[in-house]
Coordinates of C-alpha atoms in Angstrom, one line a residue:
M2 CA -27.8 -13.2 66.1
G3 CA -24.7 -12.2 64.3
Q4 CA -23.5 -9.2 62.3
I5 CA -25.7 -7.8 59.6
R6 CA -24.2 -6.0 56.6
H7 CA -26.3 -3.8 54.4
A8 CA -25.2 -3.5 50.8
T9 CA -27.9 -0.8 50.3
P10 CA -29.8 0.9 53.1
L11 CA -33.1 -0.6 54.0
T12 CA -34.6 2.7 55.1
D13 CA -34.1 6.2 53.9
P14 CA -33.2 9.1 56.2
Q15 CA -36.2 11.0 57.4
P16 CA -36.6 14.5 55.8
T17 CA -35.7 17.4 58.1
T18 CA -37.9 19.8 56.3
K19 CA -41.6 19.6 55.4
P20 CA -42.2 18.7 51.7
S21 CA -43.4 21.5 49.6
R22 CA -46.6 21.3 47.6
S23 CA -45.4 23.4 44.6
D24 CA -46.9 20.8 42.2
G25 CA -50.4 21.7 43.4
E26 CA -51.4 18.1 44.1
E27 CA -53.4 17.3 47.2
P28 CA -51.4 15.4 49.8
A29 CA -52.4 12.0 51.0
V30 CA -53.7 11.7 54.6
R31 CA -52.7 8.7 56.7
A32 CA -53.1 8.3 60.5
G33 CA -53.5 12.1 60.8
V34 CA -50.2 12.8 59.0
R35 CA -50.2 14.4 55.6
F36 CA -47.8 13.0 53.0
P37 CA -47.5 14.1 49.3
P38 CA -48.1 11.2 46.9
E39 CA -44.4 10.5 46.3
A40 CA -43.7 10.4 50.0
T41 CA -46.5 7.9 50.4
R42 CA -45.0 5.6 47.7
T43 CA -41.5 6.0 49.3
R44 CA -43.0 5.1 52.7
T45 CA -44.6 2.0 51.2
R46 CA -41.4 0.9 49.6
K47 CA -39.5 1.3 52.8
W48 CA -41.9 -0.8 54.8
R49 CA -41.9 -3.5 52.0
R50 CA -38.1 -3.7 52.0
A51 CA -38.0 -3.8 55.8
L52 CA -40.5 -6.7 55.8
L53 CA -38.5 -8.6 53.1
A54 CA -35.3 -8.1 55.1
T55 CA -37.0 -9.5 58.2
L56 CA -38.3 -12.5 56.3
L57 CA -34.9 -13.1 54.8
T58 CA -33.2 -12.9 58.1
A59 CA -35.8 -15.1 59.9
A60 CA -35.6 -17.8 57.2
I61 CA -32.6 -19.5 58.8
A62 CA -34.3 -19.7 62.2
V63 CA -37.8 -20.7 61.1
P64 CA -37.5 -23.5 58.6
L65 CA -40.3 -24.0 56.2
S66 CA -41.8 -27.4 55.9
G67 CA -43.2 -29.1 52.8
A68 CA -44.1 -32.5 51.5
T69 CA -41.0 -34.6 50.8
R70 CA -41.1 -36.3 47.4
P71 CA -40.7 -40.1 47.6
R72 CA -37.3 -41.2 46.4
I73 CA -37.3 -42.3 42.8
P74 CA -35.2 -45.4 41.9
A75 CA -32.6 -45.0 39.1
P76 CA -29.3 -46.6 38.2
A77 CA -26.1 -45.1 39.5
P78 CA -24.4 -43.0 36.8
A79 CA -22.3 -44.9 34.3
A80 CA -18.5 -45.1 34.5
L81 CA -17.4 -42.8 31.8
P82 CA -14.1 -42.0 30.1
P83 CA -12.5 -38.5 30.5
V84 CA -14.3 -35.9 28.5
T85 CA -12.4 -35.2 25.2
A86 CA -13.5 -34.4 21.7
E87 CA -12.8 -38.1 20.9
T88 CA -14.9 -39.6 23.7
L89 CA -18.0 -37.4 23.4
Q90 CA -20.0 -39.9 21.3
T91 CA -19.2 -42.7 23.7
I92 CA -20.3 -40.5 26.7
Y93 CA -23.5 -39.5 24.9
A94 CA -24.5 -43.1 24.2
A95 CA -23.7 -44.3 27.8
N96 CA -25.8 -41.5 29.4
G97 CA -28.6 -42.1 26.9
A98 CA -28.7 -45.7 27.9
D99 CA -28.7 -44.7 31.6
A100 CA -31.7 -42.4 31.0
T101 CA -33.6 -45.2 29.3
R102 CA -33.0 -47.5 32.3
A103 CA -34.0 -44.6 34.7
A104 CA -37.2 -44.2 32.7
D105 CA -38.1 -47.9 33.0
M106 CA -37.4 -47.8 36.8
A107 CA -39.5 -44.7 37.3
A108 CA -42.4 -46.2 35.4
A109 CA -42.2 -49.4 37.4
H110 CA -42.2 -47.2 40.5
G111 CA -45.4 -45.6 39.3
D112 CA -44.0 -42.2 38.5
A113 CA -45.2 -41.5 35.0
H114 CA -44.1 -37.9 35.0
R115 CA -40.5 -38.7 35.8
A116 CA -40.5 -41.7 33.4
A117 CA -41.6 -39.4 30.6
A118 CA -38.9 -36.8 31.5
D119 CA -36.2 -39.5 31.5
R120 CA -37.4 -41.0 28.3
T121 CA -37.3 -37.6 26.6
L122 CA -33.7 -37.1 27.6
A123 CA -32.9 -40.6 26.4
S124 CA -34.0 -39.8 22.8
P125 CA -31.2 -40.4 20.2
S126 CA -31.4 -36.7 19.3
R127 CA -30.3 -35.6 22.7
R128 CA -26.7 -35.4 23.8
L129 CA -26.1 -36.0 27.5
L130 CA -22.7 -35.2 28.9
A131 CA -23.9 -36.3 32.3
F132 CA -27.0 -37.9 33.8
D133 CA -28.1 -39.0 37.2
G134 CA -31.7 -40.0 37.6
R135 CA -31.6 -40.5 41.3
G136 CA -33.6 -38.2 43.6
A137 CA -34.3 -34.8 42.1
G138 CA -31.8 -35.8 39.4
R139 CA -29.0 -34.0 37.5
A140 CA -28.2 -33.7 33.8
T141 CA -25.8 -31.9 31.5
E142 CA -27.0 -31.6 27.9
V143 CA -25.2 -30.3 24.9
L144 CA -26.9 -28.5 22.0
G145 CA -24.6 -28.2 18.9
D146 CA -21.2 -29.7 18.0
L147 CA -19.2 -29.2 21.1
A148 CA -16.0 -30.7 19.7
H149 CA -15.8 -28.0 17.0
A150 CA -17.5 -25.1 18.8
D151 CA -15.6 -21.8 18.8
R152 CA -18.2 -20.2 21.1
T153 CA -19.9 -22.1 23.9
A154 CA -22.4 -20.9 26.4
V155 CA -23.0 -22.8 29.7
L156 CA -26.3 -22.1 31.3
V157 CA -26.5 -22.3 35.1
P158 CA -30.1 -22.6 36.4
G159 CA -31.7 -21.3 39.5
S160 CA -34.0 -22.7 42.1
D161 CA -36.5 -25.5 41.6
T162 CA -34.7 -26.9 38.5
S163 CA -34.7 -30.7 38.5
L164 CA -35.4 -33.6 36.1
D165 CA -39.1 -33.0 36.8
T166 CA -38.9 -29.4 35.6
Y167 CA -36.0 -29.9 33.1
D168 CA -38.2 -29.2 30.1
R169 CA -38.3 -25.5 30.8
F170 CA -34.5 -25.4 31.3
H171 CA -34.1 -27.2 27.9
R172 CA -36.4 -24.6 26.2
A173 CA -34.1 -21.8 27.5
A174 CA -31.1 -23.6 26.1
A175 CA -32.8 -24.3 22.8
A176 CA -33.9 -20.7 22.4
L177 CA -30.3 -19.5 23.0
Y178 CA -28.9 -22.0 20.6
A179 CA -31.3 -21.0 17.9
D180 CA -30.4 -17.4 18.3
L181 CA -26.7 -18.1 18.3
T182 CA -27.1 -20.2 15.1
H183 CA -28.9 -17.3 13.4
R184 CA -26.6 -14.6 14.7
A185 CA -23.1 -16.2 14.4
P186 CA -20.8 -14.9 11.7
R187 CA -20.1 -17.2 8.8
G188 CA -17.6 -19.8 9.9
T189 CA -18.3 -19.5 13.6
R190 CA -19.5 -22.7 15.3
T191 CA -21.5 -22.5 18.5
A192 CA -22.8 -24.8 21.2
V193 CA -24.9 -24.4 24.3
V194 CA -24.5 -26.6 27.4
A195 CA -27.4 -26.8 29.9
W196 CA -25.6 -27.6 33.2
L197 CA -28.0 -29.0 35.8
G198 CA -25.0 -30.1 37.8
Y199 CA -26.0 -29.3 41.3
A200 CA -28.9 -29.8 43.8
T201 CA -30.8 -26.6 43.3
P202 CA -32.7 -25.2 46.3
G203 CA -36.5 -25.0 46.4
T204 CA -38.0 -21.6 45.8
V205 CA -39.9 -21.9 49.1
S206 CA -37.1 -23.1 51.4
T207 CA -34.5 -21.9 53.8
T208 CA -31.7 -23.0 51.4
V209 CA -32.7 -20.5 48.8
T210 CA -31.8 -17.6 51.1
T211 CA -28.2 -18.8 51.9
T212 CA -25.0 -19.5 49.9
T213 CA -24.8 -23.1 51.1
R214 CA -26.0 -24.9 48.0
A215 CA -23.9 -22.5 45.9
D216 CA -20.8 -23.2 47.9
E217 CA -21.5 -26.9 47.4
A218 CA -22.0 -26.5 43.7
A219 CA -19.0 -24.2 42.9
P220 CA -16.3 -26.8 42.8
G221 CA -18.3 -28.9 40.4
L222 CA -18.9 -26.0 38.1
R223 CA -15.2 -25.2 38.1
A224 CA -14.3 -28.8 37.4
F225 CA -16.9 -29.0 34.6
V226 CA -15.5 -26.0 32.8
R227 CA -12.0 -27.5 33.0
H228 CA -13.3 -30.7 31.4
L229 CA -15.2 -28.6 28.8
R230 CA -11.9 -27.0 27.8
A231 CA -10.5 -30.5 27.0
A232 CA -13.5 -31.2 24.7
T233 CA -13.5 -27.9 22.8
P234 CA -11.0 -26.3 20.4
A235 CA -8.0 -24.5 21.8
R236 CA -8.7 -20.9 22.7
A237 CA -12.5 -21.5 22.4
H238 CA -14.6 -18.8 24.1
I239 CA -16.7 -20.0 27.0
A240 CA -19.4 -17.8 28.6
L241 CA -21.3 -18.7 31.8
L242 CA -24.9 -17.5 31.6
C243 CA -26.3 -17.6 35.1
H244 CA -29.9 -17.1 36.2
S245 CA -31.4 -16.4 39.6
Y246 CA -29.9 -18.6 42.3
G247 CA -27.5 -19.8 39.5
T248 CA -25.9 -16.4 39.8
V249 CA -24.9 -17.2 43.4
V250 CA -23.3 -20.4 42.1
C251 CA -21.4 -18.5 39.5
G252 CA -20.3 -15.9 42.0
R253 CA -19.0 -18.6 44.4
A254 CA -17.2 -20.4 41.5
A255 CA -15.9 -17.3 39.8
S256 CA -12.4 -17.1 41.4
G257 CA -11.4 -20.5 39.9
V258 CA -13.6 -20.9 36.8
D259 CA -11.9 -20.8 33.4
A260 CA -14.5 -18.7 31.6
D261 CA -14.2 -15.6 29.4
D262 CA -17.5 -14.0 30.3
I263 CA -19.9 -14.4 33.2
A264 CA -23.4 -13.0 32.7
L265 CA -25.8 -12.6 35.7
V266 CA -29.5 -12.3 35.0
G267 CA -32.3 -12.0 37.5
S268 CA -29.7 -12.1 40.3
P269 CA -30.5 -11.7 44.0
G270 CA -26.8 -11.1 44.5
T271 CA -23.6 -13.2 44.2
G272 CA -22.4 -13.3 47.8
A273 CA -19.7 -10.8 46.8
D274 CA -19.8 -7.0 47.3
S275 CA -18.2 -6.1 43.9
V276 CA -16.7 -7.5 40.7
P277 CA -13.2 -7.2 42.1
A278 CA -14.3 -9.3 45.1
L279 CA -15.1 -12.2 42.6
H280 CA -11.4 -12.5 41.8
T281 CA -12.1 -13.5 38.2
R282 CA -10.4 -12.7 34.9
A283 CA -13.7 -13.0 33.1
R284 CA -15.7 -10.0 32.0
V285 CA -18.7 -9.8 34.3
W286 CA -22.1 -8.7 33.0
A287 CA -25.4 -8.2 34.8
A288 CA -29.0 -7.4 33.8
R289 CA -32.5 -7.3 35.3
G290 CA -35.7 -6.9 33.5
S291 CA -38.2 -4.2 34.5
E292 CA -40.8 -6.8 35.4
D293 CA -38.5 -9.1 37.5
W294 CA -39.7 -9.4 41.1
V295 CA -36.2 -10.0 42.3
A296 CA -35.8 -6.2 42.2
D297 CA -37.7 -6.2 45.5
V298 CA -35.3 -8.6 47.3
P299 CA -33.3 -6.5 49.8
H300 CA -29.6 -6.7 49.1
V301 CA -28.4 -7.5 52.5
S302 CA -26.1 -10.1 54.0
A303 CA -26.4 -11.5 57.5
D304 CA -24.2 -13.9 59.4
L305 CA -26.5 -16.0 61.6
F306 CA -25.8 -19.2 63.4
G307 CA -22.8 -20.1 61.2
S308 CA -24.6 -19.5 58.0
T309 CA -24.8 -16.4 55.7
V310 CA -28.3 -15.3 54.8
G311 CA -28.7 -13.0 51.8
F312 CA -26.4 -12.3 48.9
G313 CA -25.1 -8.7 49.3
T314 CA -24.7 -6.0 46.7
D315 CA -27.1 -5.7 43.8
P316 CA -25.2 -6.9 40.7
V317 CA -26.9 -4.2 38.5
S318 CA -25.9 -1.4 40.9
R319 CA -23.0 1.0 40.1
A320 CA -21.3 -0.1 43.4
F321 CA -21.0 -3.7 42.1
G322 CA -19.2 -2.7 39.0
A323 CA -20.5 -5.2 36.4
R324 CA -21.2 -4.3 32.8
V325 CA -24.9 -3.7 33.0
F326 CA -26.8 -4.6 29.8
D327 CA -30.4 -4.2 28.7
A328 CA -33.0 -6.8 29.5
A329 CA -36.0 -4.5 28.6
G330 CA -39.3 -5.8 30.1
A331 CA -38.2 -9.3 31.0
D332 CA -39.8 -10.9 34.0
H333 CA -37.9 -13.4 36.2
S334 CA -38.5 -16.3 33.8
G335 CA -38.2 -14.3 30.6
Y336 CA -34.5 -13.7 30.0
F337 CA -34.4 -16.5 27.4
T338 CA -37.6 -15.7 25.6
P339 CA -37.2 -16.0 21.8
G340 CA -37.0 -12.6 20.2
S341 CA -36.3 -10.7 23.4
V342 CA -33.8 -8.0 24.0
S343 CA -32.2 -10.0 26.8
L344 CA -31.7 -13.2 24.7
A345 CA -30.1 -11.1 21.9
N346 CA -27.7 -9.6 24.3
L347 CA -26.8 -12.9 25.9
A348 CA -26.1 -14.3 22.4
R349 CA -23.9 -11.3 21.7
I350 CA -22.0 -11.8 24.9
T351 CA -21.4 -15.5 24.0
L352 CA -20.2 -14.5 20.5
G353 CA -17.8 -11.9 22.0
E354 CA -19.6 -9.1 20.2
T355 CA -19.2 -6.8 23.2
T356 CA -19.7 -3.6 21.3
E357 CA -23.0 -4.8 20.0
V358 CA -24.5 -5.4 23.5
S359 CA -27.1 -2.8 24.3
R360 CA -26.5 -1.2 27.7
A361 CA -29.1 -0.4 30.3

């Protein structure tokens, strides 16, 4: 089966002494054994974590099946000039035209939902740095004046993000851009880039439990940030804000990505055991909201059949060594909610206001 490495233990050592009842509460009774209420809760947590670990480990050996979406016709991506401040408008126009053609082809194919999504992206008000309407689709969108931005945030999404679900990703980017615009000091220009530059895994799939998609995406993210440097002012600050499976992508890209900050939110792990193991010069931040279900994902890593299942050390743990910031009551989809503590802290990280970031 391979070697299994536990970043945190799945089970707690059994107590060698019988728990006292000094608090006066009646113990719970289960299968003839008496447990105080706290021990009952601990026992439940242990079984739940053990079950999750078993499912995580089994995922590679028991593939899940699902309906395959018919392939959606779309033009091949346009041939574009290198990304520079001077070529941005040309690139935006070419990708907008591609999105229009993709919308027409999707409509002719009978896919009204994809046609509407493509047509929205083709709007003259949108700035597409990249677009590929084929299959699940990919897009990179700019909010703000990238050529003059002193501070740029790059959002890296998690599972089940595609052109069909792009609207929710855009809302997160728009919420961050609005907060940055409001919060930025006078004279500071900001931009947000929504980078759907990789084939995200499905939430219910074997690929979401391994680093495979992240390993495939990492070179593209590194190259994109290099190109971004060519389009932004010298010494501009770039922050990667990575969500869910996107944190695995950022973890795999970290050693060669030219970013100033990397923020991990709702992370199941990065595939690395610690910040030093990421081999990055960037400041590394992490946060998890109190309502995020990812807290129940066991932080284990297993080498099985040539693949690595699981993502290792919890990024908000002391052992990992990130700068842990407050995300208050955010659930897994709530880190970019307007007015939230997590969004405010992500904006502060982007702006380099590190002393203003509230810590967890």
